[in-house]
Amino acid sequence: MFVPPDHFELFNLPPRFAVDEAALDRAYRSVQAKVHPDRFAAGSAVENRIAMQWATQANEAYRTLRSPLRRAAYLCERAGVPIDAESNTAMPARFLMQQLQWRESLDDARASRNPASLQALDDKAMSERERLLDEIAQALDVALDPAHAASLVRQLMFVEKFSTEIRSALEALRDNQTSLR
């Protein structure tokens, strides 16, 4: 039975939020060179299946560790603190108030078809994203507090989803302006 290794162990990296991306890229290429299914094309069905499982695991581990959000969630879960985003929706009151204000601003910017307002809102969301990433790094790598990090990850998930909505609104506005020309 195939038992996938820990993502960090697979790439021989320390289990930290702060990841050396160049080292991760090198390690990924090295693992892929060893387990790529094409290397086992002449092998048995079992060897091909195992190679495919290792390649799939390497791809998933790489995607997880490359994404700050996914890496933070993985570290929390690895420490025994699941994110539980669907069932644990508790957020600090300050954060919830901010999100309500942002939602109203997004609705207003969409209604007024104002790209500058949408861009300003996206800038605020990106600034909040960076602040949360800094706090997550502190919680995971310095304070060793995965429970606090999990709370921050849930907030980051909301901010990233909100940023996607803003970008969609900007695209729709640009597409609409292009079609009117």
Coordinates of C-alpha atoms in Angstrom, one line a residue:
M1 CA 0.0 0.0 0.0
F2 CA 1.3 3.5 -0.9
V3 CA 1.7 5.7 2.1
P4 CA 2.5 9.3 1.0
P5 CA 5.3 11.0 2.9
D6 CA 5.0 14.3 4.6
H7 CA 5.2 17.1 2.0
F8 CA 8.3 18.7 3.7
E9 CA 10.0 15.3 4.1
L10 CA 9.4 14.5 0.5
F11 CA 11.4 17.6 -0.5
N12 CA 13.8 17.4 2.4
L13 CA 12.8 20.8 3.7
P14 CA 12.2 22.0 7.2
P15 CA 8.5 22.1 8.2
R16 CA 8.2 25.9 8.4
F17 CA 5.9 28.5 6.9
A18 CA 8.9 30.4 5.5
V19 CA 10.0 28.3 2.6
D20 CA 13.0 28.8 0.4
E21 CA 11.1 28.8 -2.9
A22 CA 14.3 28.2 -5.0
A23 CA 15.1 25.2 -2.8
L24 CA 11.6 23.9 -3.1
D25 CA 11.7 24.2 -6.9
R26 CA 15.0 22.4 -7.1
A27 CA 13.8 19.6 -4.8
Y28 CA 10.6 19.2 -6.8
R29 CA 12.5 18.9 -10.1
S30 CA 14.8 16.4 -8.4
V31 CA 11.9 14.2 -7.1
Q32 CA 10.1 14.5 -10.4
A33 CA 13.2 13.3 -12.3
K34 CA 13.3 10.2 -10.1
V35 CA 9.6 9.3 -10.1
H36 CA 8.3 10.6 -13.4
P37 CA 6.1 7.8 -15.0
D38 CA 7.9 8.1 -18.3
R39 CA 11.0 6.6 -16.6
F40 CA 9.0 3.5 -15.8
A41 CA 7.2 3.1 -19.2
A42 CA 9.0 -0.2 -19.8
G43 CA 8.4 -1.4 -16.3
S44 CA 5.7 -3.7 -14.9
A45 CA 2.2 -2.5 -14.2
V46 CA 3.0 -2.3 -10.5
E47 CA 6.1 -0.2 -11.2
N48 CA 4.0 2.1 -13.4
R49 CA 1.3 2.5 -10.8
I50 CA 3.8 3.2 -8.0
A51 CA 5.6 5.8 -10.2
M52 CA 2.3 7.4 -11.0
Q53 CA 1.4 7.6 -7.3
W54 CA 4.8 9.1 -6.4
A55 CA 4.5 11.7 -9.2
T56 CA 1.0 12.6 -8.2
Q57 CA 2.1 13.0 -4.5
A58 CA 5.1 15.1 -5.6
N59 CA 2.8 17.4 -7.7
E60 CA 0.3 17.7 -4.8
A61 CA 3.0 18.4 -2.3
Y62 CA 4.6 21.0 -4.6
R63 CA 1.3 22.8 -5.2
T64 CA 0.6 22.8 -1.5
L65 CA 4.0 24.2 -0.5
R66 CA 4.1 26.8 -3.3
S67 CA 0.9 28.4 -2.1
P68 CA 1.2 30.4 1.1
L69 CA -2.5 29.7 1.9
R70 CA -2.3 26.0 1.3
R71 CA 1.1 25.7 3.0
A72 CA -0.3 27.5 6.1
A73 CA -3.3 25.2 6.2
Y74 CA -1.2 22.1 5.7
L75 CA 1.1 23.2 8.6
C76 CA -1.9 23.7 10.9
E77 CA -3.4 20.4 10.0
R78 CA 0.0 18.7 10.4
A79 CA 0.1 20.1 13.9
G80 CA -3.3 18.6 14.7
V81 CA -5.3 21.8 14.2
P82 CA -7.7 21.4 11.3
I83 CA -8.8 24.6 9.5
D84 CA -12.5 23.5 9.4
A85 CA -13.4 26.5 7.2
E86 CA -16.9 25.1 6.5
S87 CA -17.8 24.5 10.1
N88 CA -15.6 27.0 12.0
T89 CA -16.7 30.4 10.9
A90 CA -15.8 32.3 14.1
M91 CA -14.0 35.5 13.2
P92 CA -12.8 38.5 15.2
A93 CA -15.4 41.3 15.3
R94 CA -13.0 43.8 13.8
F95 CA -12.4 41.5 10.9
L96 CA -16.1 40.9 10.4
M97 CA -16.8 44.7 10.4
Q98 CA -14.0 45.2 7.9
Q99 CA -15.5 42.6 5.6
L100 CA -19.0 44.2 5.8
Q101 CA -17.5 47.5 4.9
W102 CA -15.5 46.0 2.0
R103 CA -18.7 44.2 0.7
E104 CA -20.6 47.5 0.7
S105 CA -17.7 49.2 -1.1
L106 CA -17.6 46.4 -3.7
D107 CA -21.4 46.7 -4.3
D108 CA -21.0 50.5 -4.6
A109 CA -18.1 50.2 -7.0
R110 CA -19.9 47.6 -9.2
A111 CA -23.0 49.7 -9.3
S112 CA -21.1 52.9 -10.2
R113 CA -18.9 50.9 -12.7
N114 CA -15.9 52.6 -11.1
P115 CA -12.6 50.8 -11.9
A116 CA -10.6 53.2 -9.7
S117 CA -12.8 52.2 -6.7
L118 CA -12.4 48.6 -7.5
Q119 CA -8.6 48.9 -7.8
A120 CA -8.4 50.8 -4.5
L121 CA -10.5 48.0 -2.8
D122 CA -8.2 45.4 -4.4
D123 CA -5.2 47.3 -3.0
K124 CA -6.7 47.2 0.5
A125 CA -7.4 43.5 0.2
M126 CA -3.9 42.8 -0.9
S127 CA -2.5 44.8 1.9
E128 CA -4.6 42.8 4.4
R129 CA -3.4 39.6 2.7
E130 CA 0.2 40.6 3.3
R131 CA -0.5 41.5 6.9
L132 CA -2.2 38.1 7.5
L133 CA 0.7 36.3 5.8
D134 CA 3.1 38.0 8.2
E135 CA 1.0 37.1 11.2
I136 CA 0.7 33.5 10.0
A137 CA 4.5 33.3 9.6
Q138 CA 4.9 34.7 13.2
A139 CA 2.3 32.3 14.6
L140 CA 3.7 29.2 12.9
D141 CA 7.4 29.8 12.9
V142 CA 8.0 31.9 15.9
A143 CA 5.2 31.6 18.4
L144 CA 4.5 27.9 17.5
D145 CA 0.8 28.6 17.8
P146 CA -1.0 26.6 15.1
A147 CA -4.5 27.3 16.7
H148 CA -4.0 31.1 16.2
A149 CA -2.5 30.4 12.8
A150 CA -5.6 28.4 11.8
S151 CA -7.8 31.4 12.7
L152 CA -5.6 33.6 10.6
V153 CA -5.8 31.1 7.7
R154 CA -9.6 31.2 7.8
Q155 CA -9.4 35.0 7.5
L156 CA -6.9 34.7 4.7
M157 CA -9.2 32.4 2.8
F158 CA -11.9 35.0 3.0
V159 CA -9.6 37.8 1.8
E160 CA -8.3 35.7 -1.1
K161 CA -11.9 34.9 -2.1
F162 CA -12.9 38.5 -1.9
S163 CA -9.9 39.5 -4.0
T164 CA -11.0 37.1 -6.7
E165 CA -14.4 38.7 -6.6
I166 CA -12.9 42.1 -7.1
R167 CA -10.7 40.9 -10.0
S168 CA -13.8 39.4 -11.6
A169 CA -15.7 42.7 -11.2
L170 CA -12.7 44.5 -12.8
E171 CA -12.6 42.0 -15.7
A172 CA -16.3 42.3 -16.3
L173 CA -16.1 46.1 -16.3
R174 CA -13.2 46.0 -18.8
D175 CA -15.0 43.5 -21.0
N176 CA -18.1 45.6 -20.9
Q177 CA -16.1 48.7 -21.9
T178 CA -14.3 46.8 -24.7
S179 CA -17.6 45.6 -26.1
L180 CA -19.0 49.1 -26.2
R181 CA -16.2 50.3 -28.4

